[in-house]
Short mmCIF file of C-alpha atoms in Angstrom, two decimals:
data_model
loop_
_atom_site.label_atom_id
_atom_site.label_comp_id
_atom_site.label_asym_id
_atom_site.label_seq_id
_atom_site.Cartn_x
_atom_site.Cartn_y
_atom_site.Cartn_z
CA MET A 1 51.22 23.82 -27.36
CA SER A 2 48.09 23.17 -26.23
CA GLN A 3 44.04 23.29 -27.56
CA THR A 4 41.39 25.64 -25.24
CA PRO A 5 37.46 24.99 -25.65
CA PHE A 6 36.49 28.65 -27.51
CA PRO A 7 36.82 30.06 -31.08
CA LEU A 8 41.16 31.31 -30.86
CA SER A 9 42.76 32.81 -34.88
CA PRO A 10 45.68 29.78 -35.97
CA SER A 11 48.83 30.83 -33.50
CA LEU A 12 51.11 33.51 -35.22
CA TRP A 13 53.72 31.24 -36.26
CA ALA A 14 51.01 29.19 -37.43
CA ALA A 15 49.68 31.37 -39.49
CA THR A 16 53.06 32.36 -41.30
CA ALA A 17 55.91 29.37 -41.59
CA ALA A 18 56.41 27.87 -44.49
CA PRO A 19 55.35 24.18 -45.71
CA PRO A 20 55.51 21.65 -43.23
CA PRO A 21 56.76 18.60 -44.75
CA ASP A 22 54.85 15.27 -46.87
CA THR A 23 54.62 13.05 -43.93
CA GLN A 24 51.35 10.45 -43.56
CA PRO A 25 50.13 8.75 -40.19
CA LEU A 26 51.35 4.72 -39.54
CA THR A 27 48.96 2.31 -41.27
CA GLN A 28 51.41 -0.40 -41.54
CA SER A 29 53.97 -2.54 -38.43
CA GLU A 30 57.41 -1.62 -39.67
CA GLN A 31 60.97 -2.17 -37.55
CA ALA A 32 63.56 0.17 -36.84
CA ASP A 33 67.04 0.79 -34.72
CA VAL A 34 65.64 3.57 -32.81
CA LEU A 35 62.08 4.44 -32.29
CA VAL A 36 62.07 8.79 -31.82
CA VAL A 37 58.43 9.52 -29.92
CA GLY A 38 58.13 12.94 -29.76
CA GLY A 39 57.63 15.73 -33.49
CA GLY A 40 59.64 18.14 -31.58
CA TYR A 41 63.42 20.15 -31.38
CA ALA A 42 64.36 16.59 -28.96
CA GLY A 43 63.27 14.21 -31.28
CA LEU A 44 63.48 16.08 -34.51
CA SER A 45 67.51 16.98 -33.71
CA THR A 46 67.72 13.91 -32.64
CA ALA A 47 66.58 11.93 -35.36
CA LEU A 48 68.18 13.97 -37.72
CA HIS A 49 71.50 12.41 -36.06
CA LEU A 50 70.85 9.51 -36.04
CA ALA A 51 69.96 9.53 -39.53
CA GLU A 52 73.23 11.51 -40.26
CA GLN A 53 75.54 7.87 -38.67
CA GLY A 54 73.00 5.53 -40.41
CA VAL A 55 70.89 4.94 -38.06
CA ARG A 56 67.94 3.10 -39.01
CA VAL A 57 65.49 5.43 -36.48
CA VAL A 58 61.32 5.45 -36.65
CA LEU A 59 59.55 8.89 -35.88
CA LEU A 60 56.13 9.21 -34.22
CA GLU A 61 54.52 12.10 -33.74
CA ALA A 62 50.99 12.60 -32.68
CA ARG A 63 49.84 15.61 -34.24
CA GLU A 64 51.78 17.79 -36.94
CA ILE A 65 55.97 17.86 -36.87
CA GLY A 66 55.65 21.52 -34.24
CA PHE A 67 51.97 20.81 -32.16
CA GLY A 68 53.60 21.66 -29.17
CA GLY A 69 56.14 23.55 -27.51
CA SER A 70 58.08 23.54 -30.72
CA GLY A 71 55.94 25.35 -33.06
CA ARG A 72 55.00 28.29 -30.79
CA ASN A 73 57.08 29.75 -28.08
CA GLY A 74 58.79 32.83 -29.05
CA GLY A 75 61.07 32.13 -31.49
CA GLN A 76 63.83 33.39 -28.80
CA VAL A 77 67.66 31.25 -28.91
CA ILE A 78 69.46 31.56 -26.48
CA PRO A 79 72.40 30.00 -24.60
CA GLY A 80 72.82 29.13 -21.48
CA LEU A 81 70.81 27.04 -18.31
CA LYS A 82 69.09 28.63 -15.69
CA TYR A 83 71.85 28.46 -13.66
CA ASP A 84 75.55 30.39 -14.32
CA PRO A 85 78.86 28.86 -15.88
CA ASP A 86 80.05 29.13 -11.14
CA ALA A 87 76.50 27.61 -10.20
CA LEU A 88 76.48 24.86 -12.79
CA VAL A 89 81.18 24.08 -12.03
CA SER A 90 79.79 24.09 -8.39
CA MET A 91 77.04 21.72 -8.40
CA PHE A 92 78.14 18.87 -10.93
CA GLY A 93 82.56 19.44 -10.18
CA ALA A 94 85.06 20.63 -12.20
CA GLU A 95 84.99 18.59 -14.71
CA ARG A 96 81.26 17.72 -15.04
CA GLY A 97 80.31 21.25 -14.97
CA GLU A 98 82.95 23.09 -17.08
CA ARG A 99 81.60 20.53 -20.03
CA LEU A 100 78.11 20.96 -18.89
CA VAL A 101 78.94 25.06 -19.79
CA ARG A 102 80.59 24.35 -23.02
CA PHE A 103 77.25 22.50 -23.72
CA ALA A 104 75.35 25.34 -22.99
CA GLY A 105 76.75 27.46 -24.48
CA ALA A 106 76.58 26.61 -27.80
CA THR A 107 73.55 25.96 -27.82
CA ALA A 108 72.41 28.26 -30.14
CA ASP A 109 75.07 28.07 -32.09
CA ALA A 110 73.40 24.53 -32.86
CA VAL A 111 70.25 26.20 -34.30
CA PHE A 112 72.12 28.61 -36.76
CA ASN A 113 74.42 25.67 -38.20
CA LEU A 114 72.12 24.04 -38.54
CA ILE A 115 69.18 26.19 -40.59
CA GLU A 116 72.22 27.22 -42.92
CA ARG A 117 73.87 24.30 -43.50
CA HIS A 118 70.59 23.43 -44.82
CA ALA A 119 69.32 25.24 -46.77
CA MET A 120 66.13 25.76 -43.94
CA ASP A 121 63.58 28.25 -45.14
CA VAL A 122 63.41 29.51 -41.42
CA PRO A 123 63.32 33.67 -41.37
CA HIS A 124 66.21 33.94 -38.43
CA VAL A 125 67.90 36.57 -36.65
CA ARG A 126 71.14 37.06 -34.40
CA ARG A 127 71.94 40.42 -33.30
CA GLY A 128 71.88 38.85 -29.14
CA TRP A 129 69.65 38.46 -25.63
CA ILE A 130 68.89 40.66 -23.55
CA GLN A 131 68.41 41.03 -20.30
CA GLY A 132 66.61 43.15 -18.77
CA ALA A 133 67.23 43.67 -15.15
CA HIS A 134 64.20 44.98 -13.39
CA ASN A 135 64.88 46.47 -9.38
CA PRO A 136 68.52 46.77 -8.13
CA ALA A 137 69.59 42.99 -6.42
CA ALA A 138 68.45 41.74 -10.82
CA LEU A 139 71.26 44.38 -12.42
CA GLU A 140 73.85 43.31 -9.90
CA LEU A 141 73.69 39.87 -10.46
CA ALA A 142 72.94 40.54 -14.21
CA HIS A 143 76.37 42.36 -14.80
CA ALA A 144 78.13 38.95 -12.31
CA ARG A 145 76.23 37.01 -15.63
CA ALA A 146 77.58 38.86 -18.12
CA ALA A 147 81.38 39.02 -16.41
CA GLN A 148 80.85 34.39 -15.86
CA TRP A 149 80.51 34.26 -19.25
CA ALA A 150 82.22 36.12 -20.84
CA ARG A 151 85.37 34.31 -18.90
CA HIS A 152 83.91 31.61 -20.77
CA GLY A 153 84.86 33.25 -24.28
CA ALA A 154 81.18 34.48 -24.84
CA ASP A 155 80.60 37.80 -26.58
CA ALA A 156 78.57 39.49 -23.49
CA GLN A 157 78.95 42.80 -21.42
CA PRO A 158 76.90 44.59 -19.27
CA LEU A 159 74.31 47.54 -20.60
CA ASP A 160 73.29 50.66 -18.25
CA ARG A 161 69.59 51.34 -18.19
CA ALA A 162 69.86 53.65 -21.50
CA GLU A 163 71.28 51.64 -22.86
CA VAL A 164 68.91 48.81 -22.38
CA ALA A 165 65.94 51.28 -22.92
CA ARG A 166 67.83 52.54 -26.31
CA LEU A 167 68.49 48.62 -27.81
CA ILE A 168 63.82 47.68 -26.40
CA GLY A 169 62.69 51.33 -27.04
CA ALA A 170 61.85 51.51 -22.96
CA ASP A 171 62.92 52.52 -20.56
CA ARG A 172 61.51 50.47 -18.07
CA TYR A 173 64.54 48.86 -17.07
CA LEU A 174 67.72 49.36 -14.48
CA GLY A 175 69.96 48.02 -17.19
CA GLY A 176 70.89 44.21 -17.94
CA TRP A 177 73.34 42.71 -20.51
CA VAL A 178 73.81 41.38 -23.69
CA ASP A 179 75.08 37.95 -25.20
CA ARG A 180 74.92 38.68 -28.62
CA ARG A 181 75.21 34.12 -29.16
CA ALA A 182 71.96 34.19 -29.34
CA GLY A 183 69.13 35.38 -31.32
CA ALA A 184 65.46 34.34 -32.60
CA VAL A 185 64.09 32.14 -35.12
CA GLN A 186 60.36 30.96 -36.38
CA PRO A 187 59.86 28.77 -34.01
CA LEU A 188 57.37 26.14 -36.07
CA SER A 189 59.60 26.56 -39.35
CA TYR A 190 62.07 25.52 -37.58
CA ALA A 191 60.18 22.82 -36.30
CA ARG A 192 59.57 22.18 -39.87
CA GLY A 193 62.77 22.22 -41.74
CA LEU A 194 64.23 20.03 -38.56
CA ALA A 195 61.51 17.22 -39.63
CA ARG A 196 62.19 17.96 -44.09
CA ALA A 197 66.21 17.82 -42.65
CA ALA A 198 65.47 14.11 -41.19
CA LEU A 199 63.69 12.89 -43.73
CA ASN A 200 66.81 14.30 -46.59
CA ALA A 201 68.97 12.21 -44.63
CA GLY A 202 67.01 8.89 -44.37
CA ALA A 203 64.51 8.66 -40.71
CA VAL A 204 61.18 7.63 -41.57
CA ILE A 205 58.78 10.45 -39.93
CA HIS A 206 55.28 9.77 -39.08
CA THR A 207 52.75 12.52 -38.01
CA ASP A 208 49.49 12.03 -36.43
CA THR A 209 49.88 8.62 -34.37
CA PRO A 210 49.88 8.84 -31.02
CA VAL A 211 51.53 6.34 -28.21
CA THR A 212 49.04 4.86 -26.42
CA GLY A 213 51.17 2.16 -24.52
CA LEU A 214 55.50 0.44 -24.81
CA LYS A 215 56.24 -2.80 -24.01
CA ARG A 216 59.97 -4.92 -23.82
CA ASP A 217 59.82 -8.25 -24.78
CA GLY A 218 62.59 -9.88 -25.64
CA GLY A 219 65.37 -6.85 -25.19
CA LYS A 220 63.18 -4.77 -28.40
CA TRP A 221 60.53 -3.00 -27.78
CA THR A 222 57.05 -2.40 -29.25
CA ALA A 223 55.60 1.07 -29.14
CA THR A 224 51.27 0.09 -30.28
CA THR A 225 49.51 3.08 -32.08
CA PRO A 226 45.25 3.44 -32.05
CA GLY A 227 45.14 2.07 -35.77
CA GLY A 228 46.41 -1.02 -34.94
CA ALA A 229 50.04 -1.13 -36.35
CA SER A 230 53.42 -0.61 -33.95
CA VAL A 231 56.91 -0.08 -34.38
CA THR A 232 59.36 -2.11 -32.95
CA ALA A 233 62.60 -1.51 -32.03
CA ASP A 234 65.65 -1.49 -29.80
CA ARG A 235 65.46 2.12 -28.46
CA VAL A 236 63.22 4.44 -27.53
CA VAL A 237 64.86 7.78 -27.22
CA MET A 238 60.95 9.99 -25.52
CA CYS A 239 60.70 13.42 -25.92
CA THR A 240 56.65 14.36 -25.44
CA ASN A 241 57.74 17.21 -22.64
CA ALA A 242 55.13 18.70 -21.72
CA TYR A 243 52.21 16.28 -24.03
CA GLY A 244 52.57 12.53 -23.55
CA ALA A 245 53.70 12.13 -20.05
CA ASP A 246 51.50 9.68 -18.52
CA LEU A 247 52.67 7.65 -21.40
CA LEU A 248 55.55 6.26 -19.08
CA PRO A 249 54.44 6.09 -15.28
CA GLY A 250 55.16 8.43 -13.17
CA LEU A 251 57.30 11.04 -15.49
CA LYS A 252 54.13 13.24 -15.20
CA THR A 253 54.51 14.18 -12.02
CA SER A 254 57.80 14.45 -11.94
CA ILE A 255 57.61 18.10 -14.37
CA ILE A 256 55.11 21.27 -13.41
CA ASP A 257 53.35 21.38 -16.61
CA ALA A 258 52.15 25.37 -16.45
CA ASN A 259 50.65 27.16 -18.96
CA THR A 260 52.18 30.32 -21.04
CA PHE A 261 50.69 32.90 -23.28
CA GLN A 262 51.60 35.19 -25.80
CA VAL A 263 50.80 38.41 -27.69
CA ALA A 264 50.87 39.48 -31.61
CA THR A 265 50.33 42.64 -32.17
CA THR A 266 49.42 43.25 -36.28
CA PRO A 267 52.95 44.12 -37.74
CA LEU A 268 53.72 48.05 -36.76
CA PRO A 269 54.03 51.08 -39.06
CA GLU A 270 57.88 52.00 -39.89
CA ARG A 271 57.61 55.24 -37.96
CA LEU A 272 56.65 52.65 -34.89
CA ARG A 273 59.49 49.69 -35.91
CA ALA A 274 61.98 51.75 -35.86
CA GLY A 275 62.50 52.73 -32.40
CA ILE A 276 61.41 49.09 -30.32
CA PHE A 277 64.60 47.10 -31.45
CA PRO A 278 66.19 49.05 -33.77
CA GLU A 279 69.46 46.39 -33.67
CA GLY A 280 67.00 43.30 -33.88
CA HIS A 281 67.97 42.52 -30.36
CA VAL A 282 65.62 39.67 -28.23
CA THR A 283 64.42 39.95 -24.17
CA SER A 284 63.70 38.89 -21.58
CA ASP A 285 63.45 39.98 -17.03
CA THR A 286 65.35 39.24 -14.53
CA ARG A 287 61.40 38.62 -13.34
CA ASN A 288 60.61 35.54 -11.05
CA LEU A 289 57.33 35.53 -13.98
CA LEU A 290 59.73 36.64 -16.45
CA LEU A 291 58.01 38.98 -19.70
CA TYR A 292 59.62 38.12 -23.09
CA PHE A 293 59.26 40.12 -26.01
CA ARG A 294 60.61 41.22 -29.42
CA LEU A 295 59.44 41.52 -32.96
CA ASP A 296 58.69 38.31 -35.11
CA HIS A 297 60.05 38.51 -38.83
CA GLN A 298 56.73 40.78 -40.28
CA GLY A 299 57.00 43.33 -37.55
CA ARG A 300 54.84 42.44 -35.05
CA LEU A 301 55.52 43.50 -31.43
CA LEU A 302 55.53 40.26 -29.26
CA MET A 303 55.42 39.66 -25.85
CA GLY A 304 54.93 36.32 -23.43
CA GLY A 305 54.93 35.61 -19.84
CA ARG A 306 52.62 33.46 -17.56
CA GLY A 307 48.62 33.35 -17.83
CA PRO A 308 45.80 30.59 -15.74
CA PHE A 309 46.97 27.34 -14.36
CA ARG A 310 43.55 26.35 -16.29
CA GLU A 311 42.88 26.49 -19.85
CA PRO A 312 42.17 30.08 -21.10
CA LYS A 313 37.67 31.05 -21.51
CA GLY A 314 38.40 34.28 -24.17
CA PRO A 315 40.78 37.38 -25.12
CA GLN A 316 40.71 37.61 -21.11
CA ASP A 317 42.93 36.03 -20.27
CA TRP A 318 45.47 37.37 -22.28
CA ALA A 319 44.65 41.62 -21.39
CA HIS A 320 46.64 41.08 -18.98
CA LEU A 321 49.76 41.02 -21.41
CA GLU A 322 48.07 43.36 -23.70
CA ARG A 323 48.02 45.91 -20.81
CA VAL A 324 51.68 45.01 -19.98
CA MET A 325 53.28 45.48 -23.27
CA VAL A 326 50.71 49.27 -23.86
CA LYS A 327 52.54 50.29 -20.77
CA MET A 328 56.41 49.37 -21.46
CA PHE A 329 55.58 50.29 -24.60
CA PRO A 330 52.90 53.13 -24.87
CA GLN A 331 53.58 54.60 -28.04
CA VAL A 332 52.29 50.83 -29.38
CA ALA A 333 48.57 52.74 -27.87
CA GLY A 334 46.08 52.03 -30.37
CA THR A 335 47.62 49.23 -32.10
CA PRO A 336 45.53 46.09 -32.64
CA PHE A 337 46.53 42.06 -31.32
CA GLU A 338 46.07 40.11 -34.51
CA TYR A 339 47.56 36.84 -32.76
CA ARG A 340 47.08 34.89 -29.08
CA TRP A 341 48.07 32.09 -27.89
CA CYS A 342 49.25 29.87 -25.33
CA GLY A 343 50.58 25.79 -24.55
CA ARG A 344 51.76 23.86 -22.07
CA VAL A 345 55.94 23.91 -20.68
CA ALA A 346 57.13 21.23 -18.46
CA ILE A 347 59.20 22.90 -15.21
CA THR A 348 61.49 20.56 -13.37
CA ARG A 349 62.14 20.05 -9.60
CA ASP A 350 65.51 21.71 -10.23
CA TYR A 351 65.33 23.99 -13.46
CA LEU A 352 67.63 21.71 -15.53
CA PRO A 353 67.22 19.93 -18.28
CA HIS A 354 66.05 15.92 -17.29
CA LEU A 355 67.20 12.37 -18.65
CA HIS A 356 66.36 9.12 -17.32
CA GLU A 357 66.76 5.65 -18.11
CA PRO A 358 64.14 4.14 -16.06
CA GLN A 359 64.20 0.51 -18.23
CA PRO A 360 66.88 -0.38 -20.72
CA GLY A 361 66.62 0.46 -23.97
CA LEU A 362 64.28 3.92 -22.48
CA LEU A 363 65.23 7.40 -22.88
CA VAL A 364 63.99 10.33 -22.07
CA ASP A 365 64.36 13.45 -22.16
CA ILE A 366 61.91 16.52 -19.92
CA GLY A 367 62.00 19.97 -19.32
CA CYS A 368 62.63 22.97 -21.73
CA GLN A 369 63.11 25.79 -18.37
CA GLY A 370 62.67 28.11 -21.78
CA ARG A 371 65.46 27.86 -23.17
CA GLY A 372 64.21 24.90 -25.49
CA VAL A 373 65.07 26.08 -29.13
CA GLY A 374 68.71 25.15 -28.21
CA LEU A 375 69.05 23.21 -26.07
CA GLN A 376 66.41 20.18 -27.21
CA THR A 377 68.20 20.93 -30.03
CA SER A 378 71.01 20.37 -28.35
CA MET A 379 70.07 17.26 -26.87
CA GLY A 380 68.72 15.95 -29.52
CA ARG A 381 72.86 15.32 -31.16
CA ALA A 382 74.17 14.73 -27.51
CA MET A 383 71.21 11.62 -27.35
CA ALA A 384 71.58 10.45 -30.85
CA GLN A 385 75.42 10.58 -29.94
CA TYR A 386 74.35 8.22 -26.54
CA LEU A 387 72.99 5.65 -28.28
CA VAL A 388 75.65 4.56 -31.31
CA SER A 389 78.80 4.92 -28.14
CA GLY A 390 76.63 3.87 -25.25
CA ASP A 391 78.84 6.25 -24.30
CA ALA A 392 77.50 8.13 -21.40
CA LYS A 393 79.82 11.43 -21.43
CA ALA A 394 77.98 12.29 -24.91
CA LEU A 395 75.13 13.72 -22.65
CA PRO A 396 75.09 17.03 -21.46
CA VAL A 397 73.74 16.24 -17.60
CA PRO A 398 73.80 12.68 -16.07
CA LEU A 399 71.23 10.24 -16.10
CA SER A 400 68.61 9.95 -13.28
CA PRO A 401 65.93 8.73 -11.15
CA VAL A 402 62.22 10.12 -11.98
CA LYS A 403 61.53 11.48 -8.97
CA PRO A 404 57.71 12.97 -9.15
CA PHE A 405 56.92 16.42 -7.37
CA PRO A 406 55.75 16.35 -3.56
CA LEU A 407 51.55 16.96 -2.85
CA TYR A 408 51.86 16.37 -6.59
CA GLY A 409 47.89 16.64 -7.14
CA LEU A 410 47.85 19.85 -5.28
CA ARG A 411 50.09 21.48 -7.28
CA ARG A 412 47.79 23.55 -8.80
CA LEU A 413 46.59 25.53 -5.09
CA TYR A 414 50.75 26.15 -4.56
CA VAL A 415 51.32 27.59 -8.95
CA ASN A 416 48.57 29.17 -7.92
CA ALA A 417 50.06 30.06 -5.26
CA VAL A 418 53.69 30.54 -5.93
CA VAL A 419 52.80 32.67 -8.62
CA THR A 420 50.81 35.48 -6.73
CA TRP A 421 53.36 36.12 -4.15
CA TYR A 422 55.91 36.14 -7.07
CA ARG A 423 53.13 38.97 -9.01
CA MET A 424 54.19 40.76 -4.64
CA THR A 425 57.38 40.80 -4.61
CA ASP A 426 58.39 40.62 -8.93
CA GLY A 427 56.24 44.31 -8.64
CA GLY A 428 55.41 46.46 -11.60
CA VAL A 429 56.02 47.01 -14.94
#
């Protein structure tokens, strides 16, 4: 995610991650069957699954592996999408909708299976995700959501207020539901684990190598870089999400690149840790401006949510999350906050992941909607299958044209207006 104009400590994940694999900038021009642009979950998963099928793949990352959202998110691995199964079937029809439900329901499996199969050095836990309901209407929706996923074979069930309070350690929700397919990872360690697995499978990865241009000529794509070296490939997969979207004309205006902020305490003493997430769940809630929180692998309490659309100016831009944490968990009052970090996420018009193929041989993946760890891992596998087979049924969502947001130049104004409205309607913690 994005850098800030004032001195800050590294993100929690950068401070506690496993070492990255050895990668170098591109210094000489190369040839590939497929060029992947972006070293986050989607790009790394695509490269891994292509390389495992014998495809010559080169990945170019502008900074370092996981520098963006893949290395700075909350680390929650939650299956599903913004929409519930019944809504997906209604939107896409019975056949495609059911395929999408199966795809979305298996995204957490994809992450934990890869960690195990490649023996990745990634702290992780899989005890389930709780969605807390903040008002009566949200409670009804949460219980209906649990029932829908249970009908599709998920280990999911509704929870009452007392059970949510016991499993979270805070009595702030009317109830909710639990999805036991979910869990958590150290997100930067996971990105680095994917990179190491892709390298071991034969992929070539170059970091500190931004792509400055993409051009198609004679059926081949050429990506240029600042140092003069280039990569020529038959196909290109663009996986930059909220970063690098200006590489393709019109793509940047098809998303809202909102900021998400997080804070983390110092490791909690055992007397506090025993009563907060005692069974290892992760949580987000039903607010429009949702809160997401959990313990990390070293016992820190994390809290994430929306912040200013602009880049942060100082620690005061995280103060609202620190206040919320103490209101929700008064037992941690006085515990120092050790880390503050933030960055951009890509929000699409319909809150679904988007796949575009604006020109022959150019595949674009964008949009995570808060489910990026599992979603983009699985999306990478699906895109690799599509590139190898040519069968569009391998893709979970149909290819679509790039469509700009209306009045994109005013997005900061209307995003701030929407945020203000949501704060009023969501109610306090």
